[in-house]
Short mmCIF file of C-alpha atoms in Angstrom, two decimals:
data_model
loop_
_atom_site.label_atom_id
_atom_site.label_comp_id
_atom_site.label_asym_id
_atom_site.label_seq_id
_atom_site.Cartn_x
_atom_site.Cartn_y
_atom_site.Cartn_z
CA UNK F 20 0.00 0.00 0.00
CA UNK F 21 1.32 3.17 -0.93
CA UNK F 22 2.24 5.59 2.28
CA UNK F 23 -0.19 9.11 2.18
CA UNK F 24 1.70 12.06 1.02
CA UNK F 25 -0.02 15.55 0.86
CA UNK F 26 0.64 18.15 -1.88
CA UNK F 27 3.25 21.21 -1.42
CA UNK F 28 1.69 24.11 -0.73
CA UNK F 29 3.26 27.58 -1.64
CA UNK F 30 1.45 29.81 1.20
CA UNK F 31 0.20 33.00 0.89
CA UNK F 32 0.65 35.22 4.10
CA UNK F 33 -2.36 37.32 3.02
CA UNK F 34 -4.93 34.51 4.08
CA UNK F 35 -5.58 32.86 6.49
CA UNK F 36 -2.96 29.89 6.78
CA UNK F 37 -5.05 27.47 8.52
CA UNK F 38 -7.54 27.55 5.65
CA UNK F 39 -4.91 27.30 2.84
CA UNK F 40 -3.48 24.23 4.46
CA UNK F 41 -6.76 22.82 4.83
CA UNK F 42 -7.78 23.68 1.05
CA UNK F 43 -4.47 22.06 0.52
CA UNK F 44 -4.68 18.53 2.02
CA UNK F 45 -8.09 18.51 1.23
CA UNK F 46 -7.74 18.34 -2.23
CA UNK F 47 -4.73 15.94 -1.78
CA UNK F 48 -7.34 13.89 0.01
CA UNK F 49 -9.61 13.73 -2.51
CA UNK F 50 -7.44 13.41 -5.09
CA UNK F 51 -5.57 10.04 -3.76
CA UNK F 52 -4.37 7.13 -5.44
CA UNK F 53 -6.76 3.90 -5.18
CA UNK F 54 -4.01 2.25 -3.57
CA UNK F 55 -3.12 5.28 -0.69
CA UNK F 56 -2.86 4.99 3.00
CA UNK F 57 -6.12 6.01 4.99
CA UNK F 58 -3.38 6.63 7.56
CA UNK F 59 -2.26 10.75 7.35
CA UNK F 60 1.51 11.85 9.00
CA UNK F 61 1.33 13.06 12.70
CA UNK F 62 -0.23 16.19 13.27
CA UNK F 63 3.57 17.41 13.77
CA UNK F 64 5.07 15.84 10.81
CA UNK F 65 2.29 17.77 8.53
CA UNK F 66 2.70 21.38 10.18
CA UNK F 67 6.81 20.36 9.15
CA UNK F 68 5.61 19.81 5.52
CA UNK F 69 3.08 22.79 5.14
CA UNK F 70 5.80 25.28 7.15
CA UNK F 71 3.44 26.07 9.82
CA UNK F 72 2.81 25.67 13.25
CA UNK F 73 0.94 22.48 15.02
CA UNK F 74 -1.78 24.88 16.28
CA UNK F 75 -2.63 25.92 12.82
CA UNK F 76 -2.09 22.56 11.87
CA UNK F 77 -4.68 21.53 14.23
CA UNK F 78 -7.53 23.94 13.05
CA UNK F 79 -7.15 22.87 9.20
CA UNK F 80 -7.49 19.24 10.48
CA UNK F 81 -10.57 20.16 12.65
CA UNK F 82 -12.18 21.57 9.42
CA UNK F 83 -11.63 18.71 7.74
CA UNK F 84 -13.49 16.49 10.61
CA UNK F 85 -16.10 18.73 10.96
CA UNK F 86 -16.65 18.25 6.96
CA UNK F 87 -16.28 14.41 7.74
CA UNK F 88 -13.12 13.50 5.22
CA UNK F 89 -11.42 12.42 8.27
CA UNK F 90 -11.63 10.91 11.77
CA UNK F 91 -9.07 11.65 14.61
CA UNK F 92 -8.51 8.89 17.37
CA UNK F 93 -6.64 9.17 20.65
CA UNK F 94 -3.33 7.61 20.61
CA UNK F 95 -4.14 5.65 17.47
CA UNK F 96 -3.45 8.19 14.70
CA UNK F 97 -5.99 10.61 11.95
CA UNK F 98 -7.45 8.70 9.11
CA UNK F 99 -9.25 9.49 5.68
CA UNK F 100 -12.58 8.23 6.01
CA UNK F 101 -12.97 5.60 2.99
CA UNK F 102 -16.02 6.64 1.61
CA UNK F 103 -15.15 10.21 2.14
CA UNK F 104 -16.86 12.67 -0.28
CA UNK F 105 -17.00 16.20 -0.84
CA UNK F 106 -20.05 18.26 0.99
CA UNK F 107 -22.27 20.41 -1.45
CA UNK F 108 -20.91 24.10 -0.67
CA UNK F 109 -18.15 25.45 -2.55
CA UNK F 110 -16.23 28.27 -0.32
CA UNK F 111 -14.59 30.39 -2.22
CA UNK F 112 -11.74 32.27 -0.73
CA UNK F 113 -8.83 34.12 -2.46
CA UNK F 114 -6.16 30.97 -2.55
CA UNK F 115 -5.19 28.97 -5.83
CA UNK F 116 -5.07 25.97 -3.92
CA UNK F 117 -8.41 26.54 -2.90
CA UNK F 118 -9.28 26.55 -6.76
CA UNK F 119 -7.83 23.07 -7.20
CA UNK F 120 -9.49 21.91 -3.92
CA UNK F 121 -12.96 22.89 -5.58
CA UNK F 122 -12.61 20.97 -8.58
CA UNK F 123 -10.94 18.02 -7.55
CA UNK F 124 -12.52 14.77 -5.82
CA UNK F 125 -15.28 13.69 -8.55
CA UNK F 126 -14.77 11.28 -11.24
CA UNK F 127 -13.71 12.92 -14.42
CA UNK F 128 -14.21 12.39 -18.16
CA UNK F 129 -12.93 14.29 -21.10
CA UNK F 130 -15.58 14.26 -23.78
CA UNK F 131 -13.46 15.53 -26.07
CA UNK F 132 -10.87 18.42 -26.82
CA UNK F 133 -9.63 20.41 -29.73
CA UNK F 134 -8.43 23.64 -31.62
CA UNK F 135 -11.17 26.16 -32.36
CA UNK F 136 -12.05 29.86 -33.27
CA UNK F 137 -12.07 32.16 -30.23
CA UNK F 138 -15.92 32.29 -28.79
CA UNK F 139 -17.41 35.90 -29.32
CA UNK F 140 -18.27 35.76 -25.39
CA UNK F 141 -14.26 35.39 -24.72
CA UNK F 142 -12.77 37.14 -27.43
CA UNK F 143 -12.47 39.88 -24.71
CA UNK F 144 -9.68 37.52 -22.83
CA UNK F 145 -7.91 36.38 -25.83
CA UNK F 146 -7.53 39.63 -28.16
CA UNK F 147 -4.33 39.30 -29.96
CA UNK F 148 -5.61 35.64 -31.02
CA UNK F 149 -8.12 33.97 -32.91
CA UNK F 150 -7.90 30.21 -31.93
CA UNK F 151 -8.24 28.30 -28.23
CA UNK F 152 -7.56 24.65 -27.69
CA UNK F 153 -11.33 23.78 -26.01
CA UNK F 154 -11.48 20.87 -23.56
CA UNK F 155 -15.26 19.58 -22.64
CA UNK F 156 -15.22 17.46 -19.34
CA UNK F 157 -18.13 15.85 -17.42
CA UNK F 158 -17.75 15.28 -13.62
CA UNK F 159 -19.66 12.51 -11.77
CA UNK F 160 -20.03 12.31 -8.02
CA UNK F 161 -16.88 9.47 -6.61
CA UNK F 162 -19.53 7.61 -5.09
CA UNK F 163 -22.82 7.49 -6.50
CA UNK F 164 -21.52 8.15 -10.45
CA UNK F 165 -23.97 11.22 -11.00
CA UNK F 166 -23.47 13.55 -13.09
CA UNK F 167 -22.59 17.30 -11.01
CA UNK F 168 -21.36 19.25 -13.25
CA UNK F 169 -19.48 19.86 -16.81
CA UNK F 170 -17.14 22.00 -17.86
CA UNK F 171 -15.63 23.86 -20.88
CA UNK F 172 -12.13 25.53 -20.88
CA UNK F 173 -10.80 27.61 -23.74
CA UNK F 174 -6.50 27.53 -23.25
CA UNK F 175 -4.22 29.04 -25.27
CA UNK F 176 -2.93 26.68 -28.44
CA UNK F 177 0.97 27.39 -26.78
CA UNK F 178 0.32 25.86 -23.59
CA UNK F 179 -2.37 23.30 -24.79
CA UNK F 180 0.05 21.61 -26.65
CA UNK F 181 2.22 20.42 -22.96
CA UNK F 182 -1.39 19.30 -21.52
CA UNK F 183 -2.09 15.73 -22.17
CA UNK F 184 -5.38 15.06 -21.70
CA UNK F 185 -5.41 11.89 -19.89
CA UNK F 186 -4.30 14.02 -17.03
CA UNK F 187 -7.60 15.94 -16.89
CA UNK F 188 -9.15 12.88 -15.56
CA UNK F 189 -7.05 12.80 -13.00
CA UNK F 190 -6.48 16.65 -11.95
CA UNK F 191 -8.51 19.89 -11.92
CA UNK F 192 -7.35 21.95 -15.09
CA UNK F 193 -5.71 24.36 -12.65
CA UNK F 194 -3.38 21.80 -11.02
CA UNK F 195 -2.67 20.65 -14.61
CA UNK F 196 -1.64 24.33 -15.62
CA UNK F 197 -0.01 25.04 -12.95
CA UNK F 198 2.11 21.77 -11.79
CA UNK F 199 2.28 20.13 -15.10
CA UNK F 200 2.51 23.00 -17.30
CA UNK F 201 4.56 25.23 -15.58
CA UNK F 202 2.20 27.88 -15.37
CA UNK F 203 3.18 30.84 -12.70
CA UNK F 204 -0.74 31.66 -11.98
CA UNK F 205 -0.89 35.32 -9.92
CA UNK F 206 -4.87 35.23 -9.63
CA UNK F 207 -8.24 33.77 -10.99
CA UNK F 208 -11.54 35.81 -10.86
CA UNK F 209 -14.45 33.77 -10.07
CA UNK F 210 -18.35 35.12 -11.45
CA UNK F 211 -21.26 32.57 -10.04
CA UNK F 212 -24.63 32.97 -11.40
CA UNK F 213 -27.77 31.74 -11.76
CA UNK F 214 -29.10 30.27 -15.61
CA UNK F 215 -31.53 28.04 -17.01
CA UNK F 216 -29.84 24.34 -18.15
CA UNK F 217 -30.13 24.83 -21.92
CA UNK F 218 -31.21 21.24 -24.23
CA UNK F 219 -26.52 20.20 -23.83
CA UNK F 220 -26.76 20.81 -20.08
CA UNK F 221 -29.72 19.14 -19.31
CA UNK F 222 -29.35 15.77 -21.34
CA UNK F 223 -25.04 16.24 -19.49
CA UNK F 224 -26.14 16.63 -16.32
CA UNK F 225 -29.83 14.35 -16.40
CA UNK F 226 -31.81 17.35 -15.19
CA UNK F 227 -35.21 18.90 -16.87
CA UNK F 228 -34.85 21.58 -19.34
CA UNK F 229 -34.62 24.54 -18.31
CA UNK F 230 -34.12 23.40 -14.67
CA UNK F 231 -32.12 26.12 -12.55
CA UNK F 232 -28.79 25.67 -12.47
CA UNK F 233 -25.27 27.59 -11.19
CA UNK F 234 -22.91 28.66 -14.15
CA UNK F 235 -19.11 29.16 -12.42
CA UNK F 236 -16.49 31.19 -14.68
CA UNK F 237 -13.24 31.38 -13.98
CA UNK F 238 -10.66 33.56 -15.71
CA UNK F 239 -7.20 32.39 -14.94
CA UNK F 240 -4.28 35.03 -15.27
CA UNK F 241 -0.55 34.20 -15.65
CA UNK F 242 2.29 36.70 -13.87
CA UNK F 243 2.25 38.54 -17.09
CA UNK F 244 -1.00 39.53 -16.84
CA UNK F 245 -2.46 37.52 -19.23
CA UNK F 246 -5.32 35.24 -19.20
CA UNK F 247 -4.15 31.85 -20.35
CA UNK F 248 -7.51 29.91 -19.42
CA UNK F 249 -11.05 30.25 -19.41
CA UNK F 250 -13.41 27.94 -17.84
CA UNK F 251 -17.23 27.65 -17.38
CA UNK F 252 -18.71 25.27 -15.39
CA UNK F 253 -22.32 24.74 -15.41
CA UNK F 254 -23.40 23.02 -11.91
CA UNK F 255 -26.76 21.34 -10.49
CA UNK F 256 -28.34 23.53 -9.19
CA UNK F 257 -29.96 21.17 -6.84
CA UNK F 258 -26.39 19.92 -5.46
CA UNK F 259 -24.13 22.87 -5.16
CA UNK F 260 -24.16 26.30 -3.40
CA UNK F 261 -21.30 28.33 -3.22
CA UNK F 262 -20.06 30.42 0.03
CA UNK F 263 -17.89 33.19 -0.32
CA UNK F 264 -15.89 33.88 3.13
CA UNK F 265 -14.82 37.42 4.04
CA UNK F 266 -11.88 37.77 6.13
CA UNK F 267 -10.76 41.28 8.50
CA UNK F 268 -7.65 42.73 7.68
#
C-alpha cells in the first residue's frame, strides 16, 4: 500500500494559513491514489511539511473532521474516512489551492478536446488571437456516479500543446496548468450565477430543461498579466451552493 503524502503548498501570508493548508490537504485527500494509505503523518510531521505551526495545523485538520473527510482517534493516529466525499458548498476564498481543492474529488471524463475559433463571449480575454484549444469534461459524483457538473475551458494553443489530456481525468485543469505546465498563476476571478440548463446541459447533467442551475467562470491570469484559461462550469443547481468567506484585515 502506498504511504499518504499531501501536496506542497506555496502559502500565501495574506490569508488565512489554517484555511490554505486545509484547502491544501483537502484536495490531496480527494485526489488520492486507489491504492493510498487512509493513515495521514502526525499532526507534527504535517505542520513540518506545510511550514506552519501544530496549532494551525490543528484547526485545518478540525475543518476537515467537521466536513467528515477524516476521523481523529486518541493515541491511534488521523485517518481518511474511505467513503469520504465532498459536501455540497463550494467556499470560495482568495487561494489557488483553494481553486484546485474545488474541482478536484469527482470522477472525471474528457468528452473531447480540440483547436477552435475564439468564442465571441471570450474574445475579450484572448484579443491578440483567434484560436483556443477547447477541452469539454463531465464530472460525476466518486460515489454514486452522477453527473454534477461539466465544464468547458478555452486555453491558449501554446500551452495546450504540454497538456495531455489523460491528465484531466485525473487533476482539476488548474493543477494541470499550474504543476504540469509550468504555469506561474498570480490570480483567478471567479463570477457565479444563476441560468436556465439549456437542451446540452440538461441531457449532461440528467436534469429537466430549463431546470435552474449555477454557471461558475473562472478567468485564470498568468504573472504577465495575461489570461491563459477560461473555464465555465455549469453546476446542479440542486447539489451545489457556493459560500464566499470574508476575512478582516
Amino acid at each position: 500500500m502506498t504511504a499518504f503524502a499531501p501536496d506542497s503548498l506555496v502559502l500565501n501570508r495574506k490569508l488565512p494559513l489554517w484555511y490554505q493548508v486545509s484547502q491544501s490537504l483537502r484536495a490531496s485527500i480527494l485526489g488520492r491514489t486507489p491504492d493510498a494509505s487512509l493513515r495521514l503523518p502526525t499532526e507534527e510531521q504535517l505542520a513540518t511539511h506545510y511550514g506552519v505551526s501544530v496549532l494551525t495545523m490543528r484547526q485545518a485538520l478540525k475543518e476537515l473532521e467537521e466536513e467528515g473527510l477524516i476521523s481523529r482517534h486518541r493515541r491511534r493516529g488521523t485517518f481518511i474516512e474511505p467513503g469520504a466525499r465532498r459536501s455540497t458548498p463550494r467556499r470560495l476564498l482568495g487561494s489557488i489551492d483553494a481553486i484546485v481543492a474545488q474541482q478536484s474529488g469527482e470522477r472525471t471524463t474528457v468528452l473531447g478536446h480540440g483547436t477552435a475559433p475564439v468564442p465571441g463571449e471570450l474574445a475579450e480575454y484572448f484579443p491578440e488571437v483567434t484560436e483556443v484549444v477547447a477541452y469539454r469534461r463531465l464530472r460525476r459524483d466518486g460515489e454514486s456516479g452522477e453527473p454534477t457538473n461539466w465544464a468547458e475551458n478555452a486555453v491558449r494553443p501554446e500551452l495546450a500543446a504540454a497538456i495531455d489530456p489523460a491528465d484531466l481525468e485525473r487533476w482539476p485543469m488548474t493543477k494541470v496548468l499550474r504543476d504540469v505546465v509550468g504555469v506561474r498563476i498570480s490570480r483567478i476571478t471567479d463570477t457565479v450565477e444563476a441560468r436556465l440548463a439549456d437542451p446540452e446541459t440538461a441531457a449532461l447533467l440528467q436534469v429537466p430543461l430549463l431546470s435552474p442551475i449555477l454557471h461558475y467562470t473562472g478567468v485564470t491570469y498568468d504573472e504577465d498579466g495575461r489570461v491563459v484559461d477560461v473555464a465555465r462550469i455549469r453546476y446542479r443547481g440542486d447539489r451545489f451552493s457556493f459560500t464566499v468567506t470574508v476575512e478582516a484585515q
